[in-house]
Short mmCIF file of C-alpha atoms in Angstrom, two decimals:
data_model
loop_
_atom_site.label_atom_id
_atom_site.label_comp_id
_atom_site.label_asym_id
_atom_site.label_seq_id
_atom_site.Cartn_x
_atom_site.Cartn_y
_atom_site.Cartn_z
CA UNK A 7 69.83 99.45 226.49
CA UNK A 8 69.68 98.22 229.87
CA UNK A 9 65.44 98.97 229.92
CA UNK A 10 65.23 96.82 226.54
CA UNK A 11 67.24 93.62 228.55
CA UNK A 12 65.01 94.32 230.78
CA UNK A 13 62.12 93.77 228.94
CA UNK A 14 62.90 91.13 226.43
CA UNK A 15 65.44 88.94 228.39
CA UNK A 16 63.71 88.71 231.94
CA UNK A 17 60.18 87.37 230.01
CA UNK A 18 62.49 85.02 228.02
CA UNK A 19 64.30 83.44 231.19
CA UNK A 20 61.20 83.43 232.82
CA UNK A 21 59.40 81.43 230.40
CA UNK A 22 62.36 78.69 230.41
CA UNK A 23 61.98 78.45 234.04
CA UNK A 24 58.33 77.96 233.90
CA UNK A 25 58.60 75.32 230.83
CA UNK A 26 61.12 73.45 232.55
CA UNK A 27 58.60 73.51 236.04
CA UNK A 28 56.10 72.44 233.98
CA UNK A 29 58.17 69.18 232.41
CA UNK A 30 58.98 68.29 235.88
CA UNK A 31 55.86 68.04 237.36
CA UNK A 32 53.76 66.29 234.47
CA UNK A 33 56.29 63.50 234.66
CA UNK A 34 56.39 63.71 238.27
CA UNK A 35 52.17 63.13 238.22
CA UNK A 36 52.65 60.45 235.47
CA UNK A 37 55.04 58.68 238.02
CA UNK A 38 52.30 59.48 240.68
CA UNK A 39 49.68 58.03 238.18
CA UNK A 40 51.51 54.68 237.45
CA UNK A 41 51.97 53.84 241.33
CA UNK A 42 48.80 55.19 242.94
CA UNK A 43 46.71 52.96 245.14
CA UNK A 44 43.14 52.94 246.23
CA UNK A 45 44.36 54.74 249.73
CA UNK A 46 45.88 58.11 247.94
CA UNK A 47 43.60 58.21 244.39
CA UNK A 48 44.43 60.84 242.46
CA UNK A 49 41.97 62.91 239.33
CA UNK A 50 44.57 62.28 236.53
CA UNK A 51 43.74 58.00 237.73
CA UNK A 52 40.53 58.03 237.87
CA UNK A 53 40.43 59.50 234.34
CA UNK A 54 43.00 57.55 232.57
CA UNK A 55 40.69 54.36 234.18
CA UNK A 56 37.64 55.79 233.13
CA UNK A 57 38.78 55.51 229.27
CA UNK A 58 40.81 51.91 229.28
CA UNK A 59 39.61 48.88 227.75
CA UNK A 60 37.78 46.70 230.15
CA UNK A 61 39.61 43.47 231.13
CA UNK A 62 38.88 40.54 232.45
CA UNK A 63 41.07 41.66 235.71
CA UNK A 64 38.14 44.46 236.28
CA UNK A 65 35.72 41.31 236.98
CA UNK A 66 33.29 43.32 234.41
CA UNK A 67 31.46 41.33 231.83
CA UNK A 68 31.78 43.66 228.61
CA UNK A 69 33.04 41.34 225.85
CA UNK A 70 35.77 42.49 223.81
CA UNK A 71 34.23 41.05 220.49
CA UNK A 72 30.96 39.95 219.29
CA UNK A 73 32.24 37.20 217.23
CA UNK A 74 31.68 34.10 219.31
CA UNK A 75 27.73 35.50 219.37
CA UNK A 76 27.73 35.75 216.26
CA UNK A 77 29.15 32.79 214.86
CA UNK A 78 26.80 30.76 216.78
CA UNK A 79 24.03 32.06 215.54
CA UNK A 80 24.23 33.62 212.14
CA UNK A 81 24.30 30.27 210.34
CA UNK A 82 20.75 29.17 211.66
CA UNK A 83 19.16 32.69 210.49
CA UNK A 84 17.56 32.03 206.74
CA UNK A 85 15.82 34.51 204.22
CA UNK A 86 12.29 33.84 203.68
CA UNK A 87 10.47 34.91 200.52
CA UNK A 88 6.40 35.60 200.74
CA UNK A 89 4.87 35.40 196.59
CA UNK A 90 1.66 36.70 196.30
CA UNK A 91 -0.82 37.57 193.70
CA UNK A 92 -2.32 41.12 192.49
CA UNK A 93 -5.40 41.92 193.14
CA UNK A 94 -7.26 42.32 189.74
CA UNK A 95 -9.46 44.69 190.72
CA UNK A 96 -6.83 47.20 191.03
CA UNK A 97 -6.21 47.04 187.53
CA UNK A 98 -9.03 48.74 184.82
CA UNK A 99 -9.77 47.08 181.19
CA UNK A 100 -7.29 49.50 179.71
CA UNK A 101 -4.32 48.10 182.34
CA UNK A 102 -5.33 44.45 180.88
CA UNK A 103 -5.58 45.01 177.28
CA UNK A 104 -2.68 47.51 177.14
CA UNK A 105 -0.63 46.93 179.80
CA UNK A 106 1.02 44.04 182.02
CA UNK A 107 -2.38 42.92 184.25
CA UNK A 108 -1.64 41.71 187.31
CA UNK A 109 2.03 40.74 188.70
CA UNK A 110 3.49 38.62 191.34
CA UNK A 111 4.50 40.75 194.08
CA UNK A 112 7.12 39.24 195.98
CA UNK A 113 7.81 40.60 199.91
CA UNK A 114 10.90 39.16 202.28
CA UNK A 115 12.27 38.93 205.70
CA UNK A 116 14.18 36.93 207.93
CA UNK A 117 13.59 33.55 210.24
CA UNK A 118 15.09 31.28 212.52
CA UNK A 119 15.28 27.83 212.68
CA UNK A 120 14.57 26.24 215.41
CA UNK A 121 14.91 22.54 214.99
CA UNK A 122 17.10 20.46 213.18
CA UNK A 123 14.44 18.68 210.86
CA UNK A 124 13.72 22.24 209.47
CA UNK A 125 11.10 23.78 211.97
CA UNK A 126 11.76 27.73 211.28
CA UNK A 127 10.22 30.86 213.33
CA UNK A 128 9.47 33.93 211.80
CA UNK A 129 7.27 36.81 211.79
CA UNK A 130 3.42 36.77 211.28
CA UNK A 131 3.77 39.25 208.84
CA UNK A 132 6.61 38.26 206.88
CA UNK A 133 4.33 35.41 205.63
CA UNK A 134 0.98 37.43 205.53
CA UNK A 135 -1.46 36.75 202.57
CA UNK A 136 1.27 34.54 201.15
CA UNK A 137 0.27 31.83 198.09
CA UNK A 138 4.32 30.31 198.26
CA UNK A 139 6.52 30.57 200.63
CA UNK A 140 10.34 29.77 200.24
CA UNK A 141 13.44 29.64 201.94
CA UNK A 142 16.93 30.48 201.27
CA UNK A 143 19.49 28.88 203.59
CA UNK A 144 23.40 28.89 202.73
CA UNK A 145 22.34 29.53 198.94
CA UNK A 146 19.96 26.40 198.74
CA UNK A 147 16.31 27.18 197.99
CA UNK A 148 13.22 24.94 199.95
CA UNK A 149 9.86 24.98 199.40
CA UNK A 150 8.12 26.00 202.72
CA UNK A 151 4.69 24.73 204.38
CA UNK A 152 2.99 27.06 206.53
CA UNK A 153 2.93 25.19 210.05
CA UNK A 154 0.13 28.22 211.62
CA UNK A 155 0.36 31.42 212.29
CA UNK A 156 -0.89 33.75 215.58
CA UNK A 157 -1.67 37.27 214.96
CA UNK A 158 -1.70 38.12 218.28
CA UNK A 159 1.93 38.12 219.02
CA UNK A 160 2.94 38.23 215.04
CA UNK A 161 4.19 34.82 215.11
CA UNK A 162 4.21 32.07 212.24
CA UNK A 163 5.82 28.97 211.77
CA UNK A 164 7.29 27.31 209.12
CA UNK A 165 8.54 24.04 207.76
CA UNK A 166 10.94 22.58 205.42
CA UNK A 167 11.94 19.44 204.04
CA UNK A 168 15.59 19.47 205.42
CA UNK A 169 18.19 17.50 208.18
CA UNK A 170 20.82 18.50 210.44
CA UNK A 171 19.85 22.44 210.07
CA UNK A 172 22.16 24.19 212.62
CA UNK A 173 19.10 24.79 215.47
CA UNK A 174 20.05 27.95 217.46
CA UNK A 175 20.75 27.67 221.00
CA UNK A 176 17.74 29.24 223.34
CA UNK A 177 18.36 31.67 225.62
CA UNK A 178 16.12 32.79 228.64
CA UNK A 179 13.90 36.14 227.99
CA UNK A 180 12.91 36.50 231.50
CA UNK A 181 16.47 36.85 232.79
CA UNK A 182 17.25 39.30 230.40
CA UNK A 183 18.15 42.16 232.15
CA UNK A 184 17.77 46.04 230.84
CA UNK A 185 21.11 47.09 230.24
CA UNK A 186 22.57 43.56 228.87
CA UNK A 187 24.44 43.39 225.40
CA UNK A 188 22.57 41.80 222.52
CA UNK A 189 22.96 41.16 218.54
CA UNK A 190 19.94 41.59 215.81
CA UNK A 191 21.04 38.74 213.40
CA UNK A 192 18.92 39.09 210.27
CA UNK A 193 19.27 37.79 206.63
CA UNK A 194 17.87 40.64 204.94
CA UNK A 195 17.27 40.61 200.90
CA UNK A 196 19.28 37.54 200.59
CA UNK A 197 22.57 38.72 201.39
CA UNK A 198 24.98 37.47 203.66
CA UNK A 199 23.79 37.16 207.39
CA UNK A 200 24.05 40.65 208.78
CA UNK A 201 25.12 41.24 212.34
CA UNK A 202 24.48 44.79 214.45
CA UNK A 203 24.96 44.96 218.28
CA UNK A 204 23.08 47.41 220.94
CA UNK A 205 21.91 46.86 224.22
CA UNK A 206 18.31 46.01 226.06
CA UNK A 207 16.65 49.05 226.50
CA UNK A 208 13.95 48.29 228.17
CA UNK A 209 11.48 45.08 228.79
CA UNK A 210 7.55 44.56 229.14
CA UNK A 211 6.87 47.42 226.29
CA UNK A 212 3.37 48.00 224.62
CA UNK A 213 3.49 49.94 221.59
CA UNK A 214 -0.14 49.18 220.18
CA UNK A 215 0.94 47.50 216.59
CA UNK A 216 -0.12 44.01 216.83
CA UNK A 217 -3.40 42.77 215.49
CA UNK A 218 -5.42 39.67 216.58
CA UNK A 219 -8.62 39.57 218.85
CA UNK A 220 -6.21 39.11 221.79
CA UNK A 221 -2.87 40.94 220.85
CA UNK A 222 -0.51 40.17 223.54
CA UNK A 223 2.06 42.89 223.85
CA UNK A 224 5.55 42.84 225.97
CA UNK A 225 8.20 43.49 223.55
CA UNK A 226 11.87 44.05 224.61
CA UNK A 227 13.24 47.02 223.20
CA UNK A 228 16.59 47.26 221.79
CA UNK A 229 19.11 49.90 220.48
CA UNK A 230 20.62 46.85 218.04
CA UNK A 231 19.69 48.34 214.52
CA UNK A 232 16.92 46.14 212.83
CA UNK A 233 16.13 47.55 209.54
CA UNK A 234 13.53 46.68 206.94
CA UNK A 235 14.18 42.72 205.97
CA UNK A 236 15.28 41.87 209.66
CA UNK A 237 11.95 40.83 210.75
CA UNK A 238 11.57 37.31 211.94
CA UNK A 239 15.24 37.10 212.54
CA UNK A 240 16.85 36.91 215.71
CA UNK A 241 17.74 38.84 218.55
CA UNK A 242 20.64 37.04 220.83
CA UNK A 243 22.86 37.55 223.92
CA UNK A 244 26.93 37.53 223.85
CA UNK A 245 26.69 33.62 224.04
CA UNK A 246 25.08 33.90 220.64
CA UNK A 247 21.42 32.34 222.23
CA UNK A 248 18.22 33.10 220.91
CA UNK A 249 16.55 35.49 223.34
CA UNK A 250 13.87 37.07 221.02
CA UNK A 251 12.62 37.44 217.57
CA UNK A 252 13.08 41.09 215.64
CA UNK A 253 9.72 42.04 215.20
CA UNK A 254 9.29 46.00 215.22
CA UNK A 255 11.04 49.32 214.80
CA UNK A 256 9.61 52.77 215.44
CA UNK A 257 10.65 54.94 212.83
CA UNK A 258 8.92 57.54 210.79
CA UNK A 259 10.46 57.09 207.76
CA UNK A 260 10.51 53.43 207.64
CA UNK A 261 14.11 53.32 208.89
CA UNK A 262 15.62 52.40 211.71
CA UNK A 263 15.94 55.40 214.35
CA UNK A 264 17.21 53.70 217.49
CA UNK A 265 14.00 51.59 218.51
CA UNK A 266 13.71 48.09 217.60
CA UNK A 267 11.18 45.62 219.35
CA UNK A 268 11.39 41.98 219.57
CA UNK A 269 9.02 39.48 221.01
CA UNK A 270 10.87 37.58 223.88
CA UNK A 271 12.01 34.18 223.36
CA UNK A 272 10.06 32.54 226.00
CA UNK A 273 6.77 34.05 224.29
CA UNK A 274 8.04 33.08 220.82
CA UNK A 275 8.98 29.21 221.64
CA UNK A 276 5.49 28.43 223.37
CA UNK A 277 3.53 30.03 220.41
CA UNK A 278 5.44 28.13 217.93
CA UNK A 279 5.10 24.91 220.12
CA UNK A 280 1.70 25.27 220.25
CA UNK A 281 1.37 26.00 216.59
CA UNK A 282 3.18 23.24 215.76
CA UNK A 283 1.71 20.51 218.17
CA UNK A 284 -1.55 21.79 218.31
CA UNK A 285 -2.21 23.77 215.05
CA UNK A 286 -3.27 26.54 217.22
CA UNK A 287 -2.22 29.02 220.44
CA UNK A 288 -3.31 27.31 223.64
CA UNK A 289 -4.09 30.43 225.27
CA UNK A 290 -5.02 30.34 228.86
CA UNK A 291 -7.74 33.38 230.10
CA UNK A 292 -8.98 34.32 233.53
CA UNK A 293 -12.08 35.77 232.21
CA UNK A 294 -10.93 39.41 232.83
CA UNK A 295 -10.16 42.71 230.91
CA UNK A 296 -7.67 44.99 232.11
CA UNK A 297 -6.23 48.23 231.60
CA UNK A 298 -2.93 50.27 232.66
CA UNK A 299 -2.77 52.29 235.80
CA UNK A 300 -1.96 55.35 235.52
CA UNK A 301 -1.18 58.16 237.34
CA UNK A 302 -4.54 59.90 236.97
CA UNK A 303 -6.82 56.52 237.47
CA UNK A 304 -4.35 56.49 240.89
CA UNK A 305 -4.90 59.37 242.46
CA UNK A 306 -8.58 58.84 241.54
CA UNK A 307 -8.58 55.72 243.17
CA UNK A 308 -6.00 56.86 245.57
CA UNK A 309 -3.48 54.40 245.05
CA UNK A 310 0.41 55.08 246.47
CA UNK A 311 1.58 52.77 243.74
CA UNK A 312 1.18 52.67 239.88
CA UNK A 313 2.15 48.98 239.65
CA UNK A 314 -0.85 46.75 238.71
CA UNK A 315 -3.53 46.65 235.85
CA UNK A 316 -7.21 47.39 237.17
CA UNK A 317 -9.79 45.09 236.15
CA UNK A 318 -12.42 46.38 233.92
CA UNK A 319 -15.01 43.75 232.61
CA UNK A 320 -15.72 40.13 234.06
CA UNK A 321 -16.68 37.74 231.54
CA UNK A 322 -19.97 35.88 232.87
CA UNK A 323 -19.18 32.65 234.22
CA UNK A 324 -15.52 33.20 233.72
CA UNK A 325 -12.84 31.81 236.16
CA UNK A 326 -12.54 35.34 237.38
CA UNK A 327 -16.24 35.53 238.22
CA UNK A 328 -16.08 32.33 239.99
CA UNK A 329 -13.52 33.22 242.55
CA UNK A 330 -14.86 36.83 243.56
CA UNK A 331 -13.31 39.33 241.59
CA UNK A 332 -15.02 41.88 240.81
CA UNK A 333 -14.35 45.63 238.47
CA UNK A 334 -12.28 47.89 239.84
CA UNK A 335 -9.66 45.29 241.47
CA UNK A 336 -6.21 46.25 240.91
CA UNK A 337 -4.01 42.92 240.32
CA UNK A 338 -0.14 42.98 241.49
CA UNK A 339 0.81 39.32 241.43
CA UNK A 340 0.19 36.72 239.46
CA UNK A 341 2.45 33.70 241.24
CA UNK A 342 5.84 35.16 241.09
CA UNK A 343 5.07 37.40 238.40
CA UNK A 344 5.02 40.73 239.70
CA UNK A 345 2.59 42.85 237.70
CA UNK A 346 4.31 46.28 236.70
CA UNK A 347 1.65 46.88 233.94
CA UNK A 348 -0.50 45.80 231.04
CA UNK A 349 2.68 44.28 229.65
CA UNK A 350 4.04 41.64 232.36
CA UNK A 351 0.51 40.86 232.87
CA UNK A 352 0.10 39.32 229.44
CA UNK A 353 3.01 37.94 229.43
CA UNK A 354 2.38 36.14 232.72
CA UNK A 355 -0.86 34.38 231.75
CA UNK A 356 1.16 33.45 228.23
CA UNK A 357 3.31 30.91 230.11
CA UNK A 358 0.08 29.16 231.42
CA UNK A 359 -2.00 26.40 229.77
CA UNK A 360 -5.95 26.15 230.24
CA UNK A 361 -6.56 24.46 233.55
CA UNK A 362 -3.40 25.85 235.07
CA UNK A 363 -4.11 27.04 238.59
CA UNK A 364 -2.44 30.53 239.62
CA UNK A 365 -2.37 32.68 242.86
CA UNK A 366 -3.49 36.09 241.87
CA UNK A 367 -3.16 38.76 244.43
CA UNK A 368 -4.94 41.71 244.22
CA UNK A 369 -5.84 45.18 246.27
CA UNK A 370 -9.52 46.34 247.15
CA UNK A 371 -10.53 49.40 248.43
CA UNK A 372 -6.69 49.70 249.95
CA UNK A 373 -6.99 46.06 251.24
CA UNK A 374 -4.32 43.27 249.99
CA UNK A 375 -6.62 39.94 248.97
CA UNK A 376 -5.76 36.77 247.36
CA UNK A 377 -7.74 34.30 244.90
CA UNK A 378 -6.19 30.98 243.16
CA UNK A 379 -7.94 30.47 240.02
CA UNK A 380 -8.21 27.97 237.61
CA UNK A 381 -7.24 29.51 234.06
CA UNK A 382 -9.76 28.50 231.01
CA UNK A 383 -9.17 27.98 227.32
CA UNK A 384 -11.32 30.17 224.71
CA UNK A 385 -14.07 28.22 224.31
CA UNK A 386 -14.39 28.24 228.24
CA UNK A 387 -13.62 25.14 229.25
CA UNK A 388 -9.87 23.71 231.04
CA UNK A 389 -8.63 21.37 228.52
CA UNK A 390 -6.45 21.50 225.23
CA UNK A 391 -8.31 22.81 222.48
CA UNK A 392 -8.80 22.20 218.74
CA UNK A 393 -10.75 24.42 217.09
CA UNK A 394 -12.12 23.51 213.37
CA UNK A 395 -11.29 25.83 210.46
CA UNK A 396 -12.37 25.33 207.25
CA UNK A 397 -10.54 27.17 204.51
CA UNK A 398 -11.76 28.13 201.08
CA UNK A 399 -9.65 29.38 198.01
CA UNK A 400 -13.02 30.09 196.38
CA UNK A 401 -14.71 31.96 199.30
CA UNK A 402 -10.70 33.86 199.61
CA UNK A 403 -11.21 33.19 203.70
CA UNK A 404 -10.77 30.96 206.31
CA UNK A 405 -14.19 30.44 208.33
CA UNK A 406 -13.59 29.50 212.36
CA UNK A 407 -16.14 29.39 215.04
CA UNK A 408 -16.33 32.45 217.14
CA UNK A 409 -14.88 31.73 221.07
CA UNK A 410 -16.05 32.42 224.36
CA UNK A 411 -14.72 36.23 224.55
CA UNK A 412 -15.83 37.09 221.51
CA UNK A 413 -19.45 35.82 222.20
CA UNK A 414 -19.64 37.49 225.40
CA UNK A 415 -17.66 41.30 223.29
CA UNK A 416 -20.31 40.42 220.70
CA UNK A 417 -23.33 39.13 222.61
CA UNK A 418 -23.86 36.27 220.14
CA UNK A 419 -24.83 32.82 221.02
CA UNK A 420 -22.84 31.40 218.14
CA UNK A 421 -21.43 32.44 214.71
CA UNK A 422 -18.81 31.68 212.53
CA UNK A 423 -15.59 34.45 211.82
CA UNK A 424 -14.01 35.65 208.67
CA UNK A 425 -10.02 35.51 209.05
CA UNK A 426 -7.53 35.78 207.03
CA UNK A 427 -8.71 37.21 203.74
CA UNK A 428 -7.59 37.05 200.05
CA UNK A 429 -9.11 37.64 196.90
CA UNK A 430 -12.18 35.66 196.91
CA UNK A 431 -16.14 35.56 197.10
CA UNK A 432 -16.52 36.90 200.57
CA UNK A 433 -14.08 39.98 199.57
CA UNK A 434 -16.37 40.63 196.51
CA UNK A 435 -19.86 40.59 198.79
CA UNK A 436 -17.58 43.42 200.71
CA UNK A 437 -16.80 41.26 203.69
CA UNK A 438 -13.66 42.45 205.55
CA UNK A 439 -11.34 40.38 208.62
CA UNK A 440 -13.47 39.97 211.54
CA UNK A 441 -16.87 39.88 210.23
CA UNK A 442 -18.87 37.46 212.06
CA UNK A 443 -21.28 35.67 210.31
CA UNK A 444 -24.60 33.71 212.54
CA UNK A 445 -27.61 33.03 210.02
CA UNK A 446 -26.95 31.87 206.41
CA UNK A 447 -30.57 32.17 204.90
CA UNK A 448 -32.20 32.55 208.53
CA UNK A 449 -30.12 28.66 209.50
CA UNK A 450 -27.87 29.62 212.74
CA UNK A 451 -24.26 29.31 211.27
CA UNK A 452 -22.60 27.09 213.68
CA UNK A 453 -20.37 24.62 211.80
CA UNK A 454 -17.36 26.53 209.54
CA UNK A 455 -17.02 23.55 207.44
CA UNK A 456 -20.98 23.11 206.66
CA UNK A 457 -21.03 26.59 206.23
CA UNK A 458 -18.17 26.68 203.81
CA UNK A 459 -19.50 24.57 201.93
CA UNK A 460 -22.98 25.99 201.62
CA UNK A 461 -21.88 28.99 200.47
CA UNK A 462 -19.82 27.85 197.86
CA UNK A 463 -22.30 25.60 196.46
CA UNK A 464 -25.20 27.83 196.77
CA UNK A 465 -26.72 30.15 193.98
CA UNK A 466 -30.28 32.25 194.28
CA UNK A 467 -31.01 34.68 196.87
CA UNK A 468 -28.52 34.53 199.47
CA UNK A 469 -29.41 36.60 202.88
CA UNK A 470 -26.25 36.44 205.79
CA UNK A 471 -26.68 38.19 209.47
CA UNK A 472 -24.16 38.79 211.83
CA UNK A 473 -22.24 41.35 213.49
CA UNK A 474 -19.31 43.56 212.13
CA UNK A 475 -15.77 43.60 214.08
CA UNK A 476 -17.30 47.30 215.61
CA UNK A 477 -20.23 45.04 216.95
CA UNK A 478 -22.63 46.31 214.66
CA UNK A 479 -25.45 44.10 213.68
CA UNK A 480 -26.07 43.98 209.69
CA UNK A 481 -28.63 41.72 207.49
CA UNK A 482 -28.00 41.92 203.43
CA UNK A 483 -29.46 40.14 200.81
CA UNK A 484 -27.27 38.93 197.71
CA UNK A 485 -28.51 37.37 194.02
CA UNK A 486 -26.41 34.62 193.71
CA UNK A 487 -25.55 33.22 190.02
#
């Protein structure tokens, strides 16, 4: 009897003891917790800090809701509708007799607007190939004019016939920092404008989707979901400004997967100033190509650092030319700008009109030099420019003179460019975007409008020259009726 107390009772009282030891001293270190200072910190602190709500007694800046942000800026994002036309040729005799023929397709995505007389910013390709364009705001329906459009950062512009639209308040893209809270507003399929929050994840970012002949990439990339009908809307800080426009996401499967792209706000407002002031992007060159640096083409040129873009091609009598540069120079610094990359360099020279003058500083053979150049416009001079389009629903094109770069890229005195294609004459001769055009019947194609024209008056045998967007030459011959 005295062996089974033994062995049942003395494990019992022991385990009372050891419960009551145990009570003591977790309330003891809860005390300790509630009156610890920063001279005797303690683990079970640290933790129970480390898992609090921020407040505005920690002097941090995370906000405790998103709904100031959002109400400020969620009433001046609209839904944009794009109506377009079927091509006809994708349907046979049988589709026309037996079935529908062609439809109206109808696309969507988001905008902002920017002014209160109904100026509204939106994506390039929201609008793309569009015939009518309207705009939902607050459940009223406009009809919207096309203001221009630049394909190089996948901006357009819009316009409606509206007053006191709420304009969003503008933010600053360049003080953006990596790590700062933001909100993708969008208005996606007409509903409701939807808000989703993330952080910058990173600034200056290339990712090689943009068309144009000068696609200007530096894209700040966000964790805020933007999924399909969010394009064109916009990206804003906790104060509810309008720091970029939601542009991109990089998904596999058409959803979004955690990387969404927007084009900064600084970028996005002088594109859509020029667009609307000018009818066209005042874009400001130093008569230079450049590529990346990386870490191979630095050790190769034995480099220490892999900031910079090296300098590849110098257009003849380009600003570039004039002050010395040469191939192989490795630019760091443009004014204040420090050059990290291909990115920042782009969007350096974006803020810049032609005939601005910038201090470029550049390394040499290991040697730090500077130039101040004077930055040109396309068609190489240092003034505003206005180029002349002349657009044709017959031809299904736009027709614009060719620029400086692309007569040097082309080595072409002169010729006139096929943009922005639709179903049309030129399509049906099997003339793509980009074709560039120089002798209509063996007469040097200079003028878009007089060559517009000629072509849609002209029957008989028809013979065009010119250069494909590879740069090859072609000549064909056409019978005309």
């Amino acid at each position: 009897m005295n062996s089974f107390i033994k062995s049942i009772g003395l494990p019992f009282l022991a385990g009372i003891a050891g419960a009551a030891c145990w009570s003591y001293l977790e309330i003891n270190s809860a005390q300790t917790s509630e009156i610890g200072s920063a001279d005797s910190p303690n683990t079970e602190m640290q933790f129970t800090a480390a898992f609090r709500p921020a407040t505005q007694a920690d002097g941090l800046t995370l906000p405790v809701s998103f709904v100031e942000a959002s109400q400020n800026s969620t009433e001046s994002v609209v839904f944009i509708k794009n109506f377009s036309g079927t091509d006809p040729r994708r349907y046979s005799m049988f589709d026309y007799f037996f079935g529908t023929g062609p439809t109206q397709q109808v696309s969507t995505g988001s905008g902002v607007i920017i002014s209160k007389d109904g100026y509204i910013i939106t994506n390039n390709h929201v609008i793309d190939r569009a015939e009518t364009i309207e705009v939902v705001h607050q459940k009223r329906t406009y009809s919207a004019k096309l203001v221009g459009t630049d394909k190089n950062t996948d901006i357009a512009v819009l316009k409606i016939e509206a007053t006191n639209l709420p304009e969003i308040k503008r933010g600053n893209s360049r003080s953006l920092q990596i790590g700062e809270w933001v909100l993708a507003v969008g208005n996606p399929f007409n509903l409701t404008s939807t808000v989703t929050a993330g952080i910058v994840s990173a600034k200056e970012r290339q990712i090689n989707i943009l068309g144009g002949d000068f696609p200007l990439e530096s894209f700040i990339q966000t964790d805020a979901p933007i999924n399909p009908g969010n394009s064109g809307g916009a990206l804003v800080n906790i104060k509810g400004e309008l720091v970029g426009i939601n542009t991109a996401i990089l998904s596999r499967t058409g959803s979004y997967t955690g990387y969404g792209f927007a084009v900064p706000v600084d970028i996005a407002l002088k594109i859509a100033n020029d667009l609307i002031k000018f009818g066209e992007v005042q874009k400001a060159i130093p008569g230079i190509d450049v590529v990346e640096l990386t870490p191979e083409l630095a050790e190769e040129m034995k480099l220490k650092s892999l900031d910079g873009v090296i300098v590849t091609h110098i257009l003849r009598g380009g600003s570039a030319e004039k002050v010395g540069l040469q191939k192989d120079d490795v630019i760091i610094k443009i004014d204040d700008w420090k050059i990290t990359g291909k990115g920042s360099f782009e969007e350096a020279l974006s803020y810049f009109y032609p005939g601005s003058k910038v201090a470029v500083e550049y390394m040499r053979n290991g040697n730090l030099k500077t130039a101040q150049l004077t930055l040109q416009n396309l068609e190489g001079g240092e003034g505003v420019i206005k180029r002349e389009f002349f657009t044709s629903v017959l031809l299904g094109a736009k027709l614009e003179s060719v620029n400086t770069i692309e007569k040097d890229r082309l080595k072409v005195p002169y010729g006139i460019k096929i943009t922005s294609m639709t179903r049309g004459y030129l399509r049906d001769l099997g003339f793509r975007d980009g074709f560039v055009i120089t002798h209509i019947n063996q007469i040097p194609a200079k003028d878009p409008k007089a060559a517009g024209k000629y072509l849609e008056e002209f029957s008989g045998k028809l013979r065009l020259e010119g250069v494909a967007p590879n740069g090859q030459p072609f000549m064909q011959s056409y019978n005309v009726k």
